[in-house]
Coordinates of C-alpha atoms and ligand atoms in Angstrom, one line a residue:
X1 CA -4.7 -43.7 -2.9
X2 CA -7.1 -42.8 -5.3
X3 CA -8.4 -39.1 -5.3
X4 CA -12.1 -40.5 -4.9
X5 CA -11.0 -42.4 -2.0
X6 CA -9.0 -39.5 -0.3
X7 CA -12.7 -37.4 -0.2
X8 CA -14.3 -40.2 1.2
X9 CA -11.7 -40.8 4.1
X10 CA -11.6 -37.0 4.6
X11 CA -15.3 -37.2 5.1
X12 CA -15.4 -40.2 7.4
X13 CA -12.2 -38.7 9.4
X14 CA -13.9 -35.4 10.0
X15 CA -17.0 -37.4 11.6
X16 CA -15.1 -39.6 13.4
X17 CA -13.1 -37.2 15.0
X18 CA -15.5 -34.6 15.7
X19 CA -14.6 -31.9 12.7
X20 CA -17.5 -31.8 10.7
X21 CA -21.0 -33.4 10.7
X22 CA -23.9 -33.2 8.3
X23 CA -26.4 -30.8 9.2
X24 CA -29.6 -32.2 10.8
X25 CA -28.3 -35.7 10.5
X26 CA -31.1 -37.2 12.5
X27 CA -33.5 -36.1 10.1
X28 CA -31.8 -37.5 7.1
X29 CA -29.5 -34.5 6.7
X30 CA -30.0 -31.1 4.9
X31 CA -28.3 -30.9 1.5
X32 CA -25.4 -28.8 1.4
X33 CA -25.1 -27.7 4.9
X34 CA -22.7 -28.7 7.6
X35 CA -22.0 -28.4 11.1
X36 CA -18.7 -28.0 13.0
X37 CA -18.1 -30.2 15.7
X38 CA -15.8 -29.6 18.7
X39 CA -12.5 -30.1 16.9
X40 CA -14.0 -28.5 13.7
X41 CA -14.6 -25.3 15.3
X42 CA -11.4 -24.9 17.0
X43 CA -9.8 -25.6 13.8
X44 CA -12.1 -23.2 11.8
X45 CA -11.5 -20.4 14.7
X46 CA -7.5 -20.8 14.4
X47 CA -7.9 -20.3 10.3
X48 CA -9.9 -17.1 11.1
X49 CA -7.7 -16.0 13.9
X50 CA -4.7 -16.3 11.7
X51 CA -6.2 -14.4 9.2
X52 CA -7.5 -11.8 11.3
X53 CA -4.2 -11.4 12.9
X54 CA -2.2 -11.1 9.5
X55 CA -5.0 -9.2 7.7
X56 CA -5.9 -6.6 10.6
X57 CA -4.1 -6.9 13.8
X58 CA -0.6 -6.6 12.3
X59 CA -1.6 -4.1 9.8
X60 CA -1.7 -0.1 10.5
X61 CA -3.7 -0.1 7.2
X62 CA -6.5 -2.4 7.5
X63 CA -9.5 -1.8 9.9
X64 CA -12.0 -4.6 11.0
X65 CA -15.9 -4.8 10.6
X66 CA -18.6 -6.7 11.4
X67 CA -21.9 -5.7 9.1
X68 CA -25.1 -7.4 9.2
X69 CA -26.4 -10.4 7.3
X70 CA -29.4 -8.8 6.5
X71 CA -29.0 -5.3 4.5
X72 CA -31.6 -3.0 2.8
X73 CA -32.7 -4.6 -0.5
X74 CA -31.6 -1.5 -2.3
X75 CA -28.0 -2.5 -1.5
X76 CA -28.5 -5.6 -3.7
X77 CA -30.2 -3.6 -6.6
X78 CA -27.1 -1.4 -6.6
X79 CA -24.3 -3.8 -6.7
X80 CA -26.1 -5.6 -9.2
X81 CA -26.7 -8.9 -7.6
X82 CA -30.4 -8.7 -8.3
X83 CA -29.9 -8.6 -12.2
X84 CA -26.7 -10.2 -12.5
X85 CA -26.0 -12.6 -9.6
X86 CA -27.2 -15.7 -11.7
X87 CA -26.2 -19.0 -13.1
X88 CA -27.8 -20.8 -16.3
X89 CA -29.8 -23.5 -15.2
X90 CA -31.2 -26.5 -17.2
X91 CA -33.6 -29.2 -16.3
X92 CA -33.7 -32.4 -17.6
X93 CA -37.1 -33.5 -19.3
X94 CA -36.8 -36.8 -18.2
X95 CA -35.6 -37.1 -14.8
X96 CA -36.6 -33.3 -14.1
X97 CA -33.3 -33.2 -12.1
X98 CA -31.6 -29.4 -12.3
X99 CA -28.0 -28.7 -13.0
X100 CA -25.6 -25.8 -14.0
X101 CA -25.8 -25.6 -17.6
X102 CA -21.8 -25.4 -17.3
X103 CA -21.4 -28.6 -15.4
X104 CA -23.5 -30.8 -18.1
X105 CA -22.8 -31.7 -21.7
X106 CA -25.7 -33.7 -23.7
X107 CA -26.3 -36.5 -21.1
X108 CA -28.0 -36.4 -17.8
X109 CA -25.8 -37.3 -15.1
X110 CA -28.6 -38.8 -13.0
X111 CA -31.0 -40.7 -15.4
X112 CA -28.4 -40.9 -18.6
X113 CA -31.0 -39.6 -21.1
X114 CA -29.2 -37.8 -23.9
X115 CA -30.5 -34.4 -25.6
X116 CA -33.2 -33.7 -23.3
X117 CA -32.3 -30.6 -21.4
X118 CA -34.3 -27.7 -21.3
X119 CA -32.8 -24.5 -22.6
X120 CA -30.7 -22.7 -20.0
X121 CA -32.6 -19.9 -18.0
X122 CA -31.0 -17.6 -15.6
X123 CA -31.4 -18.6 -11.8
X124 CA -30.6 -16.0 -9.2
X125 CA -28.4 -17.4 -6.5
X126 CA -29.8 -14.9 -3.6
X127 CA -31.8 -16.6 -0.9
X128 CA -35.0 -14.3 -0.2
X129 CA -36.6 -14.0 2.9
X130 CA -39.1 -11.5 4.5
X131 CA -38.5 -8.8 7.2
X132 CA -41.3 -8.3 10.0
X133 CA -44.8 -9.9 10.0
X134 CA -45.8 -9.0 6.6
X135 CA -45.1 -11.3 3.8
X136 CA -45.0 -9.6 0.3
X137 CA -42.7 -7.7 -2.4
X138 CA -42.1 -4.5 0.2
X139 CA -40.9 -6.8 3.0
X140 CA -38.5 -8.8 0.9
X141 CA -35.1 -9.0 1.7
X142 CA -32.1 -11.1 1.1
X143 CA -29.5 -13.0 2.9
X144 CA -26.2 -11.6 1.8
X145 CA -24.4 -13.6 -0.9
X146 CA -21.0 -11.9 -0.3
X147 CA -19.9 -9.9 2.9
X148 CA -18.5 -7.4 0.5
X149 CA -21.2 -5.0 0.3
X150 CA -21.4 -4.6 4.2
X151 CA -17.9 -3.0 3.7
X152 CA -18.9 -0.6 0.8
X153 CA -21.6 0.9 2.6
X154 CA -19.8 1.6 5.7
X155 CA -17.0 3.2 3.6
X156 CA -17.6 6.6 4.9
X157 CA -18.3 5.5 8.1
X158 CA -15.2 3.7 8.9
X159 CA -13.2 6.5 7.0
X160 CA -14.6 9.0 9.4
X161 CA -14.0 7.2 12.3
X162 CA -10.6 5.5 11.9
X163 CA -9.0 8.7 10.3
X164 CA -7.3 6.2 7.7
X165 CA -5.9 7.7 4.8
X166 CA -5.9 5.9 1.3
X167 CA -4.6 3.5 0.7
X168 CA -6.3 1.4 3.3
X169 CA -8.6 -1.5 3.6
X170 CA -11.5 -2.9 5.2
X171 CA -11.8 -6.6 6.4
X172 CA -14.3 -8.7 7.7
X173 CA -15.3 -12.4 8.4
X174 CA -18.8 -13.5 8.2
X175 CA -21.5 -15.9 6.8
X176 CA -22.7 -15.8 3.3
X177 CA -25.5 -17.6 1.7
X178 CA -26.1 -18.8 -2.0
X179 CA -28.7 -21.0 -3.3
X180 CA -26.3 -23.0 -5.4
X181 CA -27.9 -25.2 -8.2
X182 CA -25.3 -28.2 -7.7
X183 CA -23.6 -27.8 -4.2
X184 CA -21.1 -30.6 -3.3
X185 CA -17.7 -31.8 -2.7
X186 CA -18.2 -32.0 1.1
X187 CA -17.8 -28.3 2.4
X188 CA -16.6 -27.2 -1.0
X189 CA -19.6 -25.9 -2.4
X190 CA -22.3 -25.3 0.1
X191 CA -25.5 -23.4 0.4
X192 CA -24.3 -21.5 3.7
X193 CA -20.6 -20.8 4.3
X194 CA -18.1 -18.2 5.7
X195 CA -16.0 -15.6 4.1
X196 CA -13.0 -13.6 4.8
X197 CA -12.8 -10.9 2.7
X198 CA -11.0 -7.5 2.6
X199 CA -11.6 -4.5 0.5
X200 CA -8.6 -2.2 -0.1
X201 CA -9.5 1.3 -1.2
X202 CA -6.6 2.9 -3.6
X203 CA -6.3 6.3 -5.8
X204 CA -7.4 5.3 -9.4
X205 CA -4.1 4.7 -11.4
X206 CA -2.3 2.8 -8.6
X207 CA -5.1 -0.3 -8.9
X208 CA -2.6 -2.4 -11.0
X209 CA -0.2 -2.0 -8.4
X210 CA -2.2 -2.8 -5.6
X211 CA -3.9 -5.6 -7.5
X212 CA -0.3 -7.2 -8.3
X213 CA 0.7 -6.7 -4.4
X214 CA -2.3 -8.2 -2.8
X215 CA -2.2 -11.5 -5.5
X216 CA 1.3 -12.0 -4.1
X217 CA 0.5 -11.7 -0.4
X218 CA -2.6 -13.8 -0.4
X219 CA -0.6 -16.7 -2.1
X220 CA 2.3 -16.4 0.5
X221 CA -0.2 -16.3 3.1
X222 CA -1.9 -19.5 2.2
X223 CA 1.7 -20.9 1.9
X224 CA 2.7 -19.7 5.3
X225 CA -0.3 -22.1 6.7
X226 CA 1.6 -25.0 5.4
X227 CA 0.0 -25.9 2.2
X228 CA 2.5 -27.2 -0.2
X229 CA 3.4 -24.8 -3.1
X230 CA 3.2 -27.2 -6.0
X231 CA -0.4 -27.9 -5.2
X232 CA -1.3 -24.0 -5.5
X233 CA -1.1 -22.0 -8.5
X234 CA -2.9 -18.9 -9.7
X235 CA -5.5 -18.5 -12.7
X236 CA -6.5 -15.2 -14.2
X237 CA -10.0 -14.7 -15.4
X238 CA -11.2 -14.8 -19.1
X239 CA -13.5 -12.0 -20.2
X240 CA -16.2 -14.8 -20.0
X241 CA -15.2 -15.9 -16.3
X242 CA -15.1 -12.1 -14.8
X243 CA -17.8 -11.5 -12.3
X244 CA -20.2 -8.4 -13.4
X245 CA -18.2 -6.1 -11.0
X246 CA -14.7 -7.2 -11.8
X247 CA -12.2 -5.5 -14.3
X248 CA -9.7 -8.2 -13.7
X249 CA -9.7 -11.1 -11.3
X250 CA -7.1 -14.0 -10.1
X251 CA -7.9 -17.2 -8.5
X252 CA -5.9 -18.9 -6.2
X253 CA -6.6 -22.6 -6.9
X254 CA -5.6 -25.9 -5.1
X255 CA -5.2 -29.0 -6.8
X256 CA -8.4 -30.7 -4.6
X257 CA -8.9 -34.8 -5.1
X258 CA -11.8 -33.5 -7.3
X259 CA -9.4 -31.7 -9.5
X260 CA -8.1 -27.9 -9.6
X261 CA -10.6 -25.5 -8.1
X262 CA -10.5 -22.1 -6.7
X263 CA -10.6 -21.1 -3.0
X264 CA -9.9 -17.4 -3.0
X265 CA -10.1 -14.7 -5.6
X266 CA -8.3 -11.3 -5.8
X267 CA -10.3 -8.7 -7.9
X268 CA -9.9 -5.5 -9.3
X269 CA -13.3 -4.1 -8.6
X270 CA -12.7 -0.7 -9.8
X271 CA -15.0 2.3 -8.7
X272 CA -17.9 0.1 -9.7
X273 CA -19.3 -0.7 -6.4
X274 CA -18.9 2.8 -4.7
X275 CA -20.0 4.6 -7.6
X276 CA -23.2 2.2 -8.0
X277 CA -24.0 2.8 -4.2
X278 CA -23.2 6.7 -4.6
X279 CA -25.5 6.9 -7.5
X280 CA -28.3 5.1 -6.1
X281 CA -28.3 6.2 -2.3
X282 CA -27.5 9.9 -3.6
X283 CA -24.7 9.8 -0.5
X284 CA -21.3 11.0 -1.5
X285 CA -18.9 7.8 -1.4
X286 CA -15.7 10.2 -2.0
X287 CA -12.5 10.5 -0.4
X288 CA -10.9 14.0 -0.4
X289 CA -7.4 14.1 -0.7
X290 CA -5.9 16.5 1.4
X291 CA -2.4 16.1 -0.1
X292 CA -3.6 16.9 -3.5
X293 CA -6.8 18.7 -2.9
X294 CA -9.1 16.3 -5.2
X295 CA -11.9 14.3 -4.7
X296 CA -12.5 10.9 -6.4
X297 CA -14.5 7.7 -5.8
X298 CA -11.3 5.2 -4.7
X299 CA -10.8 2.0 -6.5
X300 CA -11.3 -1.3 -4.9
X301 CA -8.8 -4.2 -4.7
X302 CA -10.7 -7.3 -3.0
X303 CA -9.3 -10.3 -1.7
X304 CA -12.1 -12.8 -1.1
X305 CA -11.9 -16.2 0.4
X306 CA -14.2 -18.8 1.8
X307 CA -13.4 -20.2 5.4
X308 CA -14.8 -23.4 4.6
X309 CA -12.9 -24.0 1.4
X310 CA -9.7 -22.7 3.1
X311 CA -10.3 -25.7 5.6
X312 CA -11.0 -28.0 3.1
X313 CA -7.4 -26.8 1.0
X314 CA -5.4 -27.4 4.5
X315 CA -7.2 -30.9 5.4
X316 CA -6.5 -32.3 2.0
X317 CA -2.9 -31.4 1.9
X318 CA -2.2 -32.4 5.6
X319 CA -3.8 -35.9 5.3
X320 CA -1.3 -38.8 5.0
X321 CA -1.3 -42.5 5.7
X322 CA 2.0 -44.3 6.7
X323 CA 3.0 -47.7 7.4
X324 CA 4.3 -48.0 10.8
X325 CA 5.3 -51.4 12.3
X326 CA 2.9 -53.3 9.8
X327 CA -0.4 -50.8 10.6
X328 CA -1.2 -47.6 8.7
X329 CA -1.1 -44.6 10.7
X330 CA -3.4 -41.9 9.6
X331 CA -1.8 -38.5 10.0
X332 CA -3.4 -34.9 9.8
X333 CA -0.2 -33.0 9.6
X334 CA -1.5 -29.8 10.8
X335 CA 1.0 -26.9 11.6
X336 CA 0.7 -26.6 15.3
X337 CA -1.1 -23.2 15.3
X338 CA -3.8 -24.5 13.2
X339 CA -3.9 -27.9 15.0
X340 CA -7.3 -27.9 17.1
X341 CA -5.9 -29.7 19.9
X342 CA -2.2 -28.6 20.7
X343 CA -1.3 -31.1 23.5
X344 CA -2.7 -34.5 24.5
X345 CA -2.0 -35.7 28.1
X346 CA -2.1 -39.5 28.8
X347 CA -1.4 -41.8 31.8
X348 CA 0.6 -44.8 30.5
X349 CA -1.5 -47.1 32.2
X350 CA -4.8 -46.5 34.4
X351 CA -3.1 -47.5 37.5
X352 CA -0.3 -46.9 40.1
X353 CA -1.1 -43.0 40.7
X354 CA -0.5 -42.4 37.0
X355 CA -3.9 -41.2 36.1
X356 CA -3.8 -38.5 39.0
X357 CA -0.3 -37.1 37.9
X358 CA -1.7 -36.8 34.5
X359 CA -4.9 -34.9 35.5
X360 CA -2.9 -32.5 37.1
X361 CA -0.6 -31.9 34.2
X362 CA -3.5 -31.5 32.0
X363 CA -5.1 -29.3 34.5
X364 CA -1.8 -27.0 34.8
X365 CA -1.4 -26.9 30.8
X366 CA -5.2 -26.2 30.1
X367 CA -4.9 -22.4 30.8
X368 CA -2.0 -22.4 28.0
X369 CA -3.0 -24.7 25.6
X370 CA -6.1 -26.3 24.0
X371 CA -5.6 -29.6 25.5
X372 CA -7.2 -33.1 25.3
X373 CA -6.8 -35.6 28.4
X374 CA -7.5 -39.5 27.8
X375 CA -7.2 -42.3 30.4
X376 CA -8.6 -45.4 28.6
X377 CA -7.7 -47.7 25.8
X378 CA -4.4 -48.9 25.1
X379 CA -1.7 -46.1 24.6
X380 CA -1.0 -46.9 21.0
X381 CA -4.8 -46.4 19.9
X382 CA -4.9 -43.1 22.1
X383 CA -1.6 -42.1 20.2
X384 CA -3.4 -43.2 16.5
X385 CA -6.5 -41.1 17.7
X386 CA -4.5 -37.9 18.2
X387 CA -2.5 -38.5 15.1
X388 CA -5.8 -38.5 13.1
X389 CA -7.0 -35.1 15.0
X390 CA -3.8 -33.4 14.2
X391 CA -2.5 -33.1 17.6
X392 CA 1.0 -32.2 17.4
X393 CA 2.3 -33.4 20.9
X394 CA 1.2 -36.0 23.2
X395 CA 2.5 -35.9 26.9
X396 CA 2.7 -39.3 28.7
X397 CA 3.0 -40.1 32.3
X398 CA 4.9 -43.4 33.0
X399 CA 6.4 -45.4 35.9
X400 CA 9.7 -43.1 35.7
X401 CA 7.5 -40.0 36.1
X402 CA 6.5 -41.1 39.8
X403 CA 10.2 -41.4 40.5
X404 CA 12.2 -38.1 38.9
X405 CA 9.2 -36.1 37.9
X406 CA 9.5 -36.3 33.8
X407 CA 7.4 -37.0 31.3
X408 CA 7.6 -38.2 27.5
X409 CA 6.3 -35.7 24.9
X410 CA 6.0 -37.6 21.5
X411 CA 6.2 -35.6 18.2
X412 CA 3.5 -36.5 15.8
X413 CA 5.7 -36.3 12.9
X414 CA 8.9 -37.8 13.9
X415 CA 7.7 -40.0 16.4
X416 CA 10.4 -39.2 18.4
X417 CA 10.0 -39.1 22.3
X418 CA 11.7 -36.6 24.4
X419 CA 12.0 -37.0 28.2
X420 CA 11.4 -33.5 30.0
X421 CA 11.1 -32.4 33.6
X422 CA 7.3 -31.4 34.3
X423 CA 8.4 -28.2 35.8
X424 CA 10.1 -27.5 32.4
X425 CA 6.9 -28.6 30.1
X426 CA 5.1 -25.4 29.6
X427 CA 8.4 -24.0 28.4
X428 CA 9.3 -26.8 26.1
X429 CA 5.8 -27.0 24.7
X430 CA 5.5 -23.1 24.2
X431 CA 8.9 -23.4 22.3
X432 CA 7.8 -26.5 20.0
X433 CA 4.3 -25.0 19.6
X434 CA 5.5 -21.4 18.4
Ligands
GAP501 N1 -17.0 -10.5 -3.0 C1 -16.4 -11.5 -3.9 C2 -16.8 -12.8 -4.1 O1 -17.8 -13.3 -3.2 P1 -16.7 -15.2 -5.0 O2 -15.4 -15.8 -5.7 O3 -17.9 -15.2 -5.6 O4 -16.4 -13.7 -4.8 C3 -15.7 -15.7 -2.9 O5 -16.5 -15.9 -3.5 C4 -15.0 -16.8 -2.0 O6 -16.1 -17.5 -1.4 C5 -14.8 -18.0 -2.9 O7 -13.4 -18.0 -3.3 C6 -14.9 -19.3 -2.0 O8 -14.0 -19.6 -1.2 C7 -16.2 -18.8 -1.2 N2 -17.3 -19.3 -1.6 C8 -18.3 -19.0 -2.9 N3 -19.1 -19.7 -2.9 C9 -19.2 -20.7 -2.2 C10 -20.0 -21.7 -1.8 N4 -21.2 -22.2 -2.5 N5 -19.5 -22.6 -0.6 C11 -18.4 -22.4 -0.2 N6 -17.8 -21.6 -0.4 C12 -17.7 -20.5 -1.5

């Protein structure tokens, strides 16, 4: 399958199965914003919940936070974003389309005219808006371009209320906004997206060790989602690539259908952020170490991933087509813990009392697993729909069910069907789903 075909197929499957829709589609769509449908929202929640489980719940050294999207504008002055969160922008003098300077060469990709770009100018990626009823410079604020700053300005609050000791981390998941010059590639680069970020506060001098630790942890976590190791690699930033706050950085990259691209970064931000906020706010953002009686501004190792990009990694990696009995079977081979629907329940045919039994089984399972119940259409087509949605197990009520109270459980990947007593169904599925 050609790579461009794979992206087209993914976009179309996401719409068909209710994973992702174009925003404001009835009005022709809003560029670079996407809406998550019934299955998409479950899939996204699963990714976020696994991240939260592994980064917060299961770790004694990391606390959670949920800071506001809107923050005091001084935050973005101090963080360097007002001055430095820019991309170089060029405009084609012929068709007036604008591009990121590093994404075009001599020829305009839209009208094809050569040598007609304006000199690059710096374009700030932060969205601006106004707070309160008066518009003007005094009321201007920003939609956050990263969630990290909400953590830095709450460093002392969390330290005081949690009684953590360095090294410790603060994690949060939330929306971020960037007025990207050239968004694209479906949910890869959008103007509104979600981040899962964790800031780990360490003693200066131990930062390299923690930087190495988190790089390894995060790569292993992505593999634990079932993403193939050979499609993943680490890329260390060159001096030119480093963000204004970073001393060192690695990207975790995936080989997307449109090439190798990053979807998570591990950054050594040193004491850049806390020092800047301390200086600008006049408030102490130091840590007092009772063991050594010294105070210092901690260094920060950041792990910063995009929820939407992580979803695209998993989707692209899980998509496969197989020939079965002369037909093409499309499968999303999601790990059961990531699948939006864990179990689908069907009557084999819509008669002979089978629908009633299937409905009862569906009702009994509903409080245990996200389930889907479907009665109409051929059983083959119902199975295919669930394969596309990534549903790992399909339970079917057939003629034999009415005689001996057993059902078949079909495995999405092996296509094997086990006969299971309905009284043992929850136990069987709980074990299989994990
Ligand atoms: N706090 C550090 C930071 O924001 P970043 O590399 O600019 O670092 C982190 O962004 C992650 O956020 C990226 O790895 C990516 O997954 C996600 N991300 C950034 N810009 C994005 C966009 N326009 N659309 C979707 N995801 C984006």
